[in-house]
Coordinates of C-alpha atoms in Angstrom, one line a residue:
Chain B
M1 CA 147.7 65.8 138.2
K2 CA 146.9 69.2 136.6
T3 CA 150.5 69.6 135.5
T4 CA 150.6 66.2 133.8
V5 CA 147.5 66.8 131.8
A6 CA 148.5 70.3 130.9
V7 CA 151.8 69.0 129.5
L8 CA 149.9 66.3 127.5
I9 CA 147.7 69.0 125.9
F10 CA 150.7 70.7 124.4
T11 CA 152.3 67.5 123.2
A12 CA 150.6 67.4 119.8
S13 CA 152.0 70.8 118.9
A14 CA 155.3 70.1 120.5
V15 CA 155.8 66.9 118.5
C16 CA 154.9 68.8 115.3
A17 CA 157.5 71.5 116.3
A18 CA 160.2 68.9 116.9
A19 CA 159.6 67.6 113.4
Q20 CA 160.3 71.1 112.1
A21 CA 163.7 71.3 113.8
P22 CA 166.5 72.9 111.7
T23 CA 168.8 70.5 110.0
T24 CA 171.8 72.9 110.1
A25 CA 173.7 73.7 113.3
T26 CA 174.9 77.0 111.8
A27 CA 173.4 79.7 109.6
A28 CA 175.4 82.1 107.5
G29 CA 178.5 80.6 109.1
C30 CA 177.3 81.6 112.6
P31 CA 176.3 79.3 115.4
L32 CA 172.5 79.4 116.1
E33 CA 172.8 79.9 119.8
P34 CA 171.1 83.4 120.1
V35 CA 173.9 85.4 121.8
K36 CA 176.5 83.9 119.6
F37 CA 174.4 84.2 116.5
H38 CA 173.7 87.9 117.4
A39 CA 177.4 88.7 117.8
C40 CA 178.5 86.8 114.7
A41 CA 175.6 87.8 112.3
L42 CA 175.2 91.5 113.0
P43 CA 178.7 92.5 111.6
K44 CA 178.0 90.3 108.6
T45 CA 174.8 92.2 107.8
K46 CA 176.9 95.4 107.5
S47 CA 178.9 94.1 104.5
F48 CA 176.2 91.9 102.9
N49 CA 174.5 93.5 99.9
P50 CA 171.2 91.7 99.8
P51 CA 169.2 90.8 96.6
R52 CA 166.6 93.5 96.0
T53 CA 163.0 93.7 94.9
A54 CA 162.0 95.8 91.8
D55 CA 161.5 98.8 94.1
G56 CA 165.0 98.5 95.5
R57 CA 164.2 97.0 98.9
P58 CA 166.1 94.0 100.4
D59 CA 164.2 91.0 99.1
L60 CA 163.0 88.8 102.0
Q61 CA 160.7 86.7 99.9
G62 CA 160.6 83.0 100.0
Y63 CA 160.0 80.1 102.5
W64 CA 161.5 80.3 105.9
E65 CA 161.9 78.2 109.1
R66 CA 162.7 79.2 112.6
A67 CA 165.9 78.1 114.3
F68 CA 164.3 77.0 117.5
T69 CA 160.9 75.8 118.6
S70 CA 158.6 78.1 120.5
Q71 CA 158.3 75.5 123.4
D72 CA 160.1 77.9 125.8
I73 CA 162.0 81.1 124.8
E74 CA 164.0 80.7 128.0
E75 CA 166.6 77.9 128.3
H76 CA 165.0 74.5 128.8
T77 CA 165.9 70.9 128.8
A78 CA 164.5 68.2 126.6
G79 CA 161.2 66.5 127.6
F80 CA 158.7 64.2 126.0
G81 CA 158.3 65.5 122.5
I82 CA 160.2 68.6 123.4
Q83 CA 163.7 69.6 122.1
A84 CA 166.1 71.2 124.5
G85 CA 166.8 74.8 123.6
P86 CA 168.8 77.8 124.6
S87 CA 167.3 81.1 125.8
L88 CA 166.4 83.5 123.0
V89 CA 166.8 86.3 125.5
I90 CA 170.2 88.0 124.8
D91 CA 170.5 91.0 127.0
T92 CA 169.6 90.2 130.6
P93 CA 172.3 89.0 133.0
D94 CA 170.8 85.6 133.6
R95 CA 169.3 85.3 130.1
K96 CA 165.8 85.2 131.7
I97 CA 162.8 87.4 131.0
P98 CA 163.0 90.3 133.6
Y99 CA 159.6 89.7 135.1
Q100 CA 158.4 91.9 137.9
P101 CA 158.0 89.9 141.1
W102 CA 154.2 89.4 140.8
A103 CA 154.6 88.4 137.2
L104 CA 157.3 85.8 138.1
E105 CA 154.8 84.4 140.6
L106 CA 152.1 84.1 137.9
K107 CA 154.6 82.5 135.5
K108 CA 155.3 79.7 138.0
D109 CA 151.9 78.1 137.6
I110 CA 150.4 79.8 134.5
V111 CA 150.3 76.6 132.5
D112 CA 148.6 74.8 135.4
R113 CA 145.9 77.4 135.4
F114 CA 145.3 78.4 131.8
I115 CA 144.8 76.8 128.5
S116 CA 147.6 77.7 126.1
P117 CA 146.3 80.3 123.6
L118 CA 147.7 78.2 120.7
A119 CA 146.0 75.1 122.0
S120 CA 142.8 77.1 121.5
C121 CA 143.7 77.8 117.9
F122 CA 144.0 81.5 118.4
P123 CA 146.3 83.4 116.1
P124 CA 149.8 83.3 117.6
G125 CA 150.3 87.1 117.9
M126 CA 153.7 88.8 117.8
P127 CA 156.5 87.8 118.2
R128 CA 155.3 84.2 118.3
H129 CA 154.1 84.4 114.7
V130 CA 157.7 84.7 113.6
I131 CA 158.9 81.7 115.6
A132 CA 155.7 79.7 115.3
P133 CA 155.7 76.0 114.2
A134 CA 155.8 74.9 110.6
A135 CA 156.6 76.7 107.4
H136 CA 156.6 80.5 106.8
Q137 CA 156.4 82.4 103.6
I138 CA 157.2 86.1 103.0
I139 CA 155.8 88.0 100.1
Q140 CA 156.7 91.6 99.4
T141 CA 155.0 94.2 97.3
P142 CA 155.7 98.0 97.2
G143 CA 154.5 99.2 100.5
Y144 CA 153.8 95.8 102.1
V145 CA 155.5 92.8 103.6
V146 CA 153.2 89.8 104.2
H147 CA 154.2 87.0 106.4
L148 CA 152.1 83.9 105.7
L149 CA 152.1 81.1 108.2
E150 CA 151.1 77.5 107.7
Y151 CA 150.4 77.1 111.4
S152 CA 146.8 78.0 112.3
H153 CA 146.4 79.3 108.8
S154 CA 147.1 82.9 109.7
Y155 CA 149.1 85.8 108.3
R156 CA 150.4 89.1 109.4
I157 CA 150.6 92.2 107.2
I158 CA 153.3 94.9 107.7
P159 CA 152.6 98.1 105.8
T160 CA 156.0 99.7 105.1
A161 CA 155.0 102.9 103.3
A162 CA 152.7 104.8 105.4
G163 CA 150.3 105.0 108.3
S164 CA 150.4 105.3 112.0
H165 CA 149.1 102.7 114.4
V166 CA 145.4 102.2 114.7
P167 CA 143.9 103.9 117.8
G168 CA 144.9 102.5 121.2
P169 CA 141.6 101.0 122.2
V170 CA 141.7 98.7 119.2
K171 CA 143.1 95.4 120.5
L172 CA 144.1 92.7 118.1
W173 CA 145.3 89.1 118.3
Q174 CA 148.0 89.9 115.8
G175 CA 148.6 93.4 117.0
D176 CA 149.1 96.3 114.7
S177 CA 152.4 96.2 112.8
R178 CA 153.9 99.3 111.1
G179 CA 157.1 98.8 109.2
R180 CA 159.9 101.0 107.8
W181 CA 163.2 100.3 106.1
E182 CA 166.3 101.4 107.9
G183 CA 169.1 100.7 105.5
N184 CA 168.8 97.0 104.8
T185 CA 166.8 96.3 107.9
L186 CA 163.0 96.0 108.0
V187 CA 162.0 97.6 111.3
V188 CA 158.5 96.8 112.6
D189 CA 156.8 98.6 115.4
V190 CA 154.1 96.5 117.0
T191 CA 151.4 97.9 119.3
N192 CA 147.7 97.2 119.9
A193 CA 148.2 93.6 121.0
N194 CA 145.3 92.2 123.0
G195 CA 147.6 90.6 125.6
L196 CA 145.9 87.2 125.2
T197 CA 148.8 85.5 123.4
W198 CA 152.0 84.0 124.8
F199 CA 155.6 83.9 123.6
D200 CA 155.6 80.1 123.8
N201 CA 154.1 76.9 125.3
A202 CA 155.8 77.6 128.6
G203 CA 153.4 80.5 129.3
N204 CA 155.8 83.4 129.0
F205 CA 153.6 86.4 128.7
F206 CA 153.1 90.1 128.2
S207 CA 150.2 92.5 128.7
D208 CA 148.0 94.5 126.3
A209 CA 150.4 97.4 127.0
V210 CA 153.3 95.6 125.2
H211 CA 155.3 97.5 122.7
M212 CA 157.6 95.6 120.4
V213 CA 160.2 96.7 117.9
E214 CA 161.2 93.9 115.5
R215 CA 164.2 94.0 113.2
F216 CA 164.5 91.6 110.1
T217 CA 168.0 91.7 108.4
L218 CA 169.4 89.4 105.8
V219 CA 172.8 88.0 106.9
D220 CA 173.3 86.2 103.7
A221 CA 170.9 85.1 100.9
D222 CA 169.5 82.3 103.1
T223 CA 169.5 83.7 106.6
I224 CA 167.6 86.4 108.4
H225 CA 168.7 87.9 111.7
Y226 CA 165.4 88.4 113.6
E227 CA 165.4 90.5 116.7
A228 CA 162.5 91.7 118.9
R229 CA 162.9 94.3 121.6
I230 CA 160.1 93.9 124.1
E231 CA 158.9 96.7 126.3
D232 CA 156.0 96.3 128.8
P233 CA 156.1 98.4 132.0
K234 CA 153.1 96.5 133.3
V235 CA 155.0 93.2 133.4
Y236 CA 158.8 93.6 133.2
T237 CA 161.4 95.5 135.2
R238 CA 163.2 96.6 132.0
P239 CA 163.0 96.3 128.2
W240 CA 164.7 93.2 126.8
T241 CA 165.6 91.6 123.5
M242 CA 165.2 88.2 121.9
V243 CA 167.0 87.0 118.9
S244 CA 166.5 84.0 116.5
A245 CA 167.8 83.0 113.1
L246 CA 165.4 82.3 110.4
T247 CA 166.7 80.0 107.7
R248 CA 165.6 79.6 104.2
N249 CA 163.7 76.5 103.1
K250 CA 165.3 75.6 99.8
E251 CA 163.5 72.4 99.1
P252 CA 162.6 72.4 95.4
G253 CA 158.9 72.8 94.8
F254 CA 158.2 73.6 98.4
E255 CA 154.8 75.1 99.1
L256 CA 152.9 76.0 102.2
F257 CA 150.1 73.6 103.0
E258 CA 147.4 74.6 105.4
Q259 CA 146.3 73.8 108.9
A260 CA 142.7 74.3 109.9
C261 CA 143.6 74.4 113.6
H262 CA 140.1 74.1 114.9
E263 CA 139.5 70.9 112.9
G264 CA 139.0 68.1 115.4
N265 CA 140.7 70.2 118.1
R266 CA 139.9 68.8 121.5
A267 CA 142.7 70.5 123.5
V268 CA 140.4 73.1 124.9
E269 CA 138.0 70.4 126.3
G270 CA 141.0 68.5 127.7
G271 CA 142.1 71.6 129.5
Q272 CA 138.7 72.5 130.8
S273 CA 138.2 69.0 132.1
V274 CA 141.0 69.5 134.6
G275 CA 139.9 73.0 135.5
L276 CA 142.0 75.0 133.2
T277 CA 140.4 78.2 131.8
P278 CA 141.2 80.4 128.8
F279 CA 144.0 82.8 129.5
P280 CA 142.2 86.1 130.2
G281 CA 145.2 88.4 130.0
V282 CA 147.2 89.8 132.9
T283 CA 145.0 92.9 133.2
N284 CA 142.1 90.7 134.0
I285 CA 144.1 88.4 136.3
R286 CA 145.3 91.4 138.3
G287 CA 141.9 93.1 138.3
G288 CA 140.8 96.3 136.7
G289 CA 139.2 94.6 133.8
R290 CA 139.9 95.0 130.1
Chain F
M1 CA 113.3 81.2 122.3
F2 CA 115.3 81.5 119.0
A3 CA 118.4 80.2 120.7
A4 CA 120.1 79.1 117.5
L5 CA 120.5 82.7 116.5
A6 CA 122.7 83.7 119.4
L7 CA 125.9 83.0 117.5
I8 CA 125.1 84.7 114.2
V9 CA 126.6 87.9 115.5
G10 CA 130.0 86.2 115.7
T11 CA 129.8 85.3 112.0
M12 CA 128.9 88.7 110.8
P13 CA 131.4 89.9 108.2
A14 CA 133.5 92.8 109.4
A15 CA 130.9 95.3 108.3
A16 CA 132.2 97.8 110.8
Q17 CA 135.6 98.6 109.3
W18 CA 135.1 102.0 110.6
L19 CA 138.6 103.5 110.8
D20 CA 139.2 106.8 109.1
R21 CA 142.6 106.2 107.5
P22 CA 143.3 108.4 104.5
W23 CA 145.4 106.5 101.9
P24 CA 148.2 108.6 100.4
G25 CA 148.8 108.8 96.7
I26 CA 145.4 107.6 95.4
P27 CA 143.4 109.5 92.8
R28 CA 140.9 111.9 94.3
T29 CA 138.0 113.9 93.1
A30 CA 137.8 117.8 93.5
D31 CA 136.2 117.4 96.9
G32 CA 139.0 115.1 98.1
K33 CA 137.1 111.9 98.1
P34 CA 138.7 108.8 96.5
N35 CA 138.0 108.8 92.8
L36 CA 136.6 105.4 92.3
T37 CA 136.1 105.8 88.6
A38 CA 139.7 106.8 87.8
P39 CA 141.6 104.4 85.6
A40 CA 142.7 101.1 87.1
P41 CA 146.3 101.1 88.2
R42 CA 148.8 98.8 86.4
G43 CA 151.8 96.9 87.7
P44 CA 155.3 97.2 86.2
D45 CA 154.4 94.3 83.9
G46 CA 151.5 96.3 82.4
K47 CA 148.8 94.1 83.9
P48 CA 146.0 95.6 86.0
D49 CA 147.1 95.7 89.7
L50 CA 144.3 94.4 91.9
T51 CA 146.2 95.5 95.1
G52 CA 143.8 97.0 97.7
I53 CA 141.3 96.4 100.4
W54 CA 138.0 95.2 98.8
S55 CA 134.5 94.2 99.8
G56 CA 131.4 93.3 98.0
P57 CA 127.7 92.9 98.6
N58 CA 126.7 89.9 100.7
P59 CA 125.9 87.5 97.8
E60 CA 122.9 85.3 97.8
A61 CA 123.7 81.8 96.6
I62 CA 121.6 80.6 93.7
L63 CA 119.4 77.8 95.0
D64 CA 118.2 75.7 92.2
P65 CA 117.1 72.3 93.5
A66 CA 116.6 71.1 89.9
N67 CA 120.3 71.6 89.3
E68 CA 121.3 69.6 92.4
K69 CA 121.9 65.9 92.3
P70 CA 119.6 64.1 94.8
W71 CA 122.3 63.6 97.4
V72 CA 123.0 67.4 97.4
N73 CA 119.3 68.1 97.7
E74 CA 119.1 65.8 100.7
L75 CA 122.2 67.4 102.4
V76 CA 120.7 70.9 101.9
R77 CA 117.5 69.7 103.5
Q78 CA 119.3 68.1 106.4
R79 CA 121.5 71.1 107.0
Q80 CA 118.5 73.4 107.0
Q81 CA 116.8 71.1 109.6
E82 CA 119.9 71.6 111.8
Y83 CA 119.7 75.3 111.3
H84 CA 123.0 75.2 109.4
K85 CA 125.0 74.9 112.6
G86 CA 127.6 72.7 110.9
R87 CA 128.6 75.6 108.5
P88 CA 132.4 75.7 108.6
S89 CA 132.6 79.3 109.6
Y90 CA 130.3 78.6 112.6
Q91 CA 132.8 76.0 113.7
C92 CA 135.8 78.5 113.3
L93 CA 136.9 76.5 110.3
P94 CA 137.9 78.0 106.9
S95 CA 135.1 78.7 104.5
G96 CA 137.0 77.5 101.5
P97 CA 135.0 78.1 98.3
E98 CA 131.8 79.3 100.0
V99 CA 130.1 82.0 98.0
D100 CA 130.4 84.6 100.7
T101 CA 134.1 84.4 100.8
F102 CA 134.6 85.7 97.3
L103 CA 133.1 89.0 98.2
G104 CA 133.8 89.5 101.9
W105 CA 136.4 91.9 103.2
K106 CA 139.8 91.0 101.8
R107 CA 143.1 92.5 101.0
I108 CA 144.7 91.6 97.7
L109 CA 148.4 92.0 97.1
Q110 CA 149.9 91.3 93.8
T111 CA 153.4 90.5 92.6
P112 CA 154.2 89.3 89.0
T113 CA 154.4 85.7 90.2
T114 CA 152.0 85.6 93.1
I115 CA 148.7 87.0 94.1
A116 CA 147.8 86.8 97.8
M117 CA 144.2 87.1 98.9
L118 CA 144.1 87.8 102.6
N119 CA 140.7 87.5 104.3
D120 CA 139.8 89.3 107.5
D121 CA 139.5 86.0 109.4
L122 CA 143.2 85.6 108.7
S123 CA 142.6 82.7 106.3
Y124 CA 144.3 83.3 103.0
R125 CA 144.9 82.0 99.5
V126 CA 148.0 82.2 97.3
I127 CA 147.3 82.2 93.6
F128 CA 150.4 81.0 91.6
M129 CA 150.9 83.3 88.6
D130 CA 154.1 81.5 87.4
G131 CA 152.4 79.5 84.7
R132 CA 152.2 76.3 86.5
E133 CA 149.2 74.0 85.9
L134 CA 146.8 72.6 88.3
E135 CA 147.7 69.1 89.5
A136 CA 145.5 66.3 88.1
N137 CA 145.0 64.8 91.6
P138 CA 145.8 67.3 94.3
A139 CA 145.7 66.7 98.0
P140 CA 142.4 68.0 99.4
S141 CA 142.5 71.1 101.4
W142 CA 140.1 73.7 102.9
M143 CA 141.1 76.6 100.7
G144 CA 142.0 74.7 97.6
Y145 CA 144.9 75.2 95.2
S146 CA 144.8 78.1 92.8
V147 CA 146.6 79.1 89.6
G148 CA 146.0 82.3 87.7
R149 CA 146.7 83.8 84.3
W150 CA 145.9 87.0 82.4
E151 CA 143.7 87.0 79.4
G152 CA 144.0 90.6 78.3
D153 CA 143.0 92.7 81.3
A154 CA 141.0 89.8 82.9
L155 CA 142.6 87.7 85.7
I156 CA 141.4 84.1 85.3
V157 CA 141.9 81.9 88.4
E158 CA 141.3 78.1 88.2
S159 CA 141.2 76.2 91.5
A160 CA 140.9 72.6 92.6
G161 CA 141.9 70.4 95.4
Y162 CA 139.1 71.1 97.9
N163 CA 138.1 68.8 100.7
T164 CA 134.4 67.9 101.0
K165 CA 134.0 69.7 104.4
T166 CA 133.4 73.1 102.9
W167 CA 130.0 74.3 101.7
L168 CA 129.4 76.3 98.5
S169 CA 126.9 78.5 100.2
R170 CA 125.6 79.2 103.7
Y171 CA 122.6 77.0 102.8
G172 CA 124.8 74.0 102.8
Q173 CA 125.2 73.2 99.1
A174 CA 127.7 70.3 99.1
H175 CA 130.4 69.5 96.7
T176 CA 132.8 66.6 95.9
E177 CA 136.6 66.6 95.8
A178 CA 136.3 67.0 92.0
L179 CA 135.0 70.5 92.4
R180 CA 136.7 73.0 90.1
V181 CA 136.2 76.8 90.6
R182 CA 136.8 79.3 87.9
E183 CA 137.0 83.0 88.9
V184 CA 137.3 86.0 86.6
Y185 CA 138.4 89.3 88.0
R186 CA 138.3 92.5 85.9
R187 CA 139.3 95.7 87.6
R188 CA 137.4 98.0 85.4
D189 CA 138.4 101.2 87.1
F190 CA 140.1 102.4 90.3
G191 CA 137.3 101.5 92.6
H192 CA 135.6 98.4 91.2
I193 CA 136.4 94.8 90.3
D194 CA 133.8 92.7 88.4
V195 CA 133.8 89.2 89.7
E196 CA 132.5 86.1 88.0
V197 CA 132.6 82.7 89.8
T198 CA 131.7 79.4 88.3
F199 CA 131.5 76.1 90.2
T200 CA 131.9 72.9 88.1
D201 CA 131.2 69.6 89.9
P202 CA 129.4 67.1 87.7
A203 CA 128.9 64.5 90.5
A204 CA 127.0 67.1 92.5
Y205 CA 125.4 69.5 90.0
V206 CA 123.8 68.9 86.7
K207 CA 125.4 71.9 85.1
P208 CA 128.0 74.4 86.2
W209 CA 126.6 77.3 88.2
G210 CA 127.8 80.4 89.9
F211 CA 127.3 84.1 90.2
K212 CA 128.4 87.5 89.0
S213 CA 129.0 90.4 91.4
R214 CA 131.2 93.4 92.1
M215 CA 133.8 94.3 94.7
E216 CA 134.3 97.9 95.7
L217 CA 137.6 99.4 96.9
E218 CA 137.4 100.2 100.6
A219 CA 139.6 103.3 100.3
D220 CA 140.7 105.4 103.3
T221 CA 140.2 102.7 105.9
E222 CA 142.0 99.7 107.3
M223 CA 141.0 96.1 107.3
L224 CA 141.2 94.7 110.8
E225 CA 141.2 91.0 111.8
S226 CA 138.0 89.3 112.6
I227 CA 138.9 86.2 114.6
C228 CA 136.5 83.3 115.4
E229 CA 137.1 82.8 119.0
R230 CA 134.5 80.2 119.8
S231 CA 132.9 77.6 117.6
S232 CA 129.1 77.2 117.7
E233 CA 129.0 73.6 118.9
H234 CA 126.8 74.7 121.8
W235 CA 124.1 75.9 119.4
V236 CA 120.7 74.6 120.3
G237 CA 117.6 74.4 118.2
S238 CA 116.6 72.4 115.2
A239 CA 113.6 72.0 113.0
A240 CA 112.6 68.9 115.1
D241 CA 112.7 71.0 118.3
A242 CA 110.5 73.7 116.7
A243 CA 108.0 71.1 115.5
R244 CA 107.7 69.7 119.0
E245 CA 106.8 73.2 120.4
A246 CA 104.5 74.1 117.5
V247 CA 100.9 75.3 118.1
K248 CA 98.0 74.8 115.9
V249 CA 96.9 77.8 113.8
A250 CA 93.7 77.7 111.8
P251 CA 94.2 77.6 108.0
E252 CA 92.1 80.7 107.4
V253 CA 94.5 82.6 109.7
L254 CA 97.5 81.3 107.8
A255 CA 95.9 82.3 104.6
R256 CA 95.9 86.0 105.6
Y257 CA 99.7 86.0 105.7
V258 CA 100.2 84.8 102.2
G259 CA 101.9 87.5 100.1
V260 CA 105.1 89.3 99.1
Y261 CA 107.1 91.4 101.6
N262 CA 110.0 93.7 100.9
G263 CA 112.9 94.8 103.2
V264 CA 116.6 95.6 103.4
Y265 CA 119.2 93.3 105.0
L266 CA 122.9 94.3 105.2
N267 CA 122.3 97.0 102.5
T268 CA 120.8 94.3 100.2
K269 CA 117.1 94.4 99.2
R270 CA 115.4 91.2 100.1
T271 CA 112.0 89.8 99.3
I272 CA 110.2 87.4 101.4
D273 CA 107.6 85.5 99.5
V274 CA 105.1 83.7 101.8
T275 CA 103.1 80.9 100.4
L276 CA 100.9 78.2 101.9
S277 CA 101.7 74.6 101.0
G278 CA 100.0 71.6 102.5
G279 CA 98.8 73.6 105.5
Q280 CA 102.3 74.9 106.2
L281 CA 103.5 78.5 105.6
I282 CA 106.7 78.7 103.6
A283 CA 108.9 81.8 103.4
R284 CA 111.0 82.0 100.3
V285 CA 113.8 84.5 101.0
V286 CA 115.3 86.1 97.9
G287 CA 118.2 88.6 97.8
A288 CA 119.1 90.9 95.1
A289 CA 121.8 88.7 93.6
A290 CA 119.7 85.5 93.4
I291 CA 118.6 84.4 90.0
D292 CA 116.9 81.1 90.3
G293 CA 115.4 81.4 93.7
G294 CA 116.1 81.8 97.4
E295 CA 116.0 79.6 100.4
M296 CA 112.6 78.1 101.3
R297 CA 112.0 78.4 105.1
P298 CA 109.2 76.4 106.6
L299 CA 107.4 78.7 109.2
V300 CA 106.5 76.8 112.3
P301 CA 103.8 78.5 114.4
R302 CA 104.6 79.5 117.9
S303 CA 101.4 81.6 118.2
D304 CA 98.8 83.0 115.8
T305 CA 101.2 85.6 114.6
L306 CA 104.7 84.4 115.6
F307 CA 106.6 81.8 113.7
E308 CA 110.0 80.1 113.7
G309 CA 111.7 79.8 110.4
V310 CA 115.1 78.0 110.4
G311 CA 116.0 79.6 113.8
L312 CA 114.8 83.1 113.0
G313 CA 111.6 84.6 114.3
Y314 CA 108.9 85.8 111.9
Q315 CA 106.3 88.1 113.6
F316 CA 103.4 89.0 111.3
I317 CA 101.9 92.5 112.0
V318 CA 98.2 92.4 111.3
D319 CA 95.4 94.9 110.8
E320 CA 92.1 94.9 112.6
K321 CA 90.9 92.1 110.2
G322 CA 93.9 90.0 111.0
V323 CA 95.4 90.5 107.5
A324 CA 99.2 90.9 107.5
T325 CA 100.6 94.3 106.7
A326 CA 104.3 93.5 107.4
V327 CA 106.5 90.7 108.7
V328 CA 109.3 91.3 111.2
E329 CA 112.3 89.0 110.9
I330 CA 113.7 88.7 114.4
K331 CA 117.4 88.1 114.7
V332 CA 120.1 88.8 117.2
N333 CA 121.6 91.7 115.2
G334 CA 118.2 93.5 115.3
P335 CA 114.7 93.1 113.9
I336 CA 114.1 93.8 110.2
T337 CA 110.7 94.9 109.0
Y338 CA 109.5 93.7 105.6
T339 CA 106.4 95.6 104.4
R340 CA 103.8 93.9 102.4
L341 CA 103.8 94.6 98.7
K342 CA 100.9 92.3 97.7

């Protein structure tokens, strides 16, 4: 019973996600399947000379869409309102997230116990912001990259010029992003996550100790190779890497609209009515408090 | 007792942006502090560059019932009766064109074709600077649709396309879908932007109205997110509840509280003007930025000295003759004492 209702709660966003599916099976001449895309796109980034901003940085600006939905970053079959999709994990033997045994146990029934953070209209956090539903826009100024998201009307800001992370005790829904340019790649170091967000609707999770290193590289004018290396000694047996293509939305006159996620949102009540509770983070689930 | 107040803390602007984060490459005075009066920076196109983290004083909306159409008057009255619990930000919804949002914490980033205004609640606006016009009949949205242009060193932003769910002030001033907002921004030096906002909505207001204020650069710190995690749907309390629990206080006692009281709220001087009208005490709360008048709060007696005014407690401090010397506004983020001027 619980399972059924929990799935229904996610249906609204899943249908929306399906509507945003990419129309091209390839990007930059590479298949979208993450391992294949990674192998094919990375060499191309070496020879591609990207368009540049006035201050000489690769120009990532424009409207973008993710290659796959964030229904489940591990391989999954199609379901009601859900597209089948490959695993975004590229560097573990079974293409699964290398959970520690206790974490794998938690993962098994996490969506039967907890309300999806996105259903509660919380900001998506990293890296989900990058693979979140609906349209994305990147704006660059000297010293900053801003990633605007239509979904839940949120944004992330990546300072690229200066600054170290905010102090460790500061925990943020969107985490603290610090960027730098390595050649033509925007490398973003993310810490200070509050550990209350998920990777996807399947309940794949990390803790507030997570450290991510993201890499954004233009493969051609209309394709970004996005990679996130995830390290969380509280939850995984080893660091691992996920990859997705981001493809440019070239629709003439396209603009972001907005989604006031809390507007008429009854998903939380639906979850509570069958005994689900807000996801309190793994530190709280395992004890020790936050 | 004043249960409706419990949620106010969640809606406080991010006043505590406390991080000490020196910004490299900004003009500084001899003692190393940011030089807020240095010349305003300019972009490659020669226009003033508004990039930075900014905040301004918590503005008081101008409440001028005579300028409101009757239906707006009625909505303002109803929303006060409900202690403003339907205010969009109390429901975790975007504040759209509400007065407070023009001066709250925000980061501005500027390119020649786009200006992004990023609020600390993660809502944002994109102002198109590519010369496009506003649509005649735009789709309604929470944050509206904005186009900007430069007139000399002034940035002029025109916006339309708002839905009718947003308020123009925390007091619940309503608007129609025909609302147009005009903003003028002048970065007069490194540390200050003069802001002028005008609301035009003929079906709701007799004449255009708005406010002037100033944003200050929040140099050497960082803007952190301020996320609304729970809406205020479980707020309790209303004017009707307060009336049911009211006690009777003799008119000669009430008369001893009539006067003008002064205090400071969120670094803004405020005056509370207490009058007696038809046997009921009314507190008119006026902030520094108000021009035409502040909010009128009926004070409902809970005892001879304690009153409820739109969800806040008002405790009169009296001398041995029962004459008020001060009034303490009781709210969840701490009591504020207003001393009597006259």
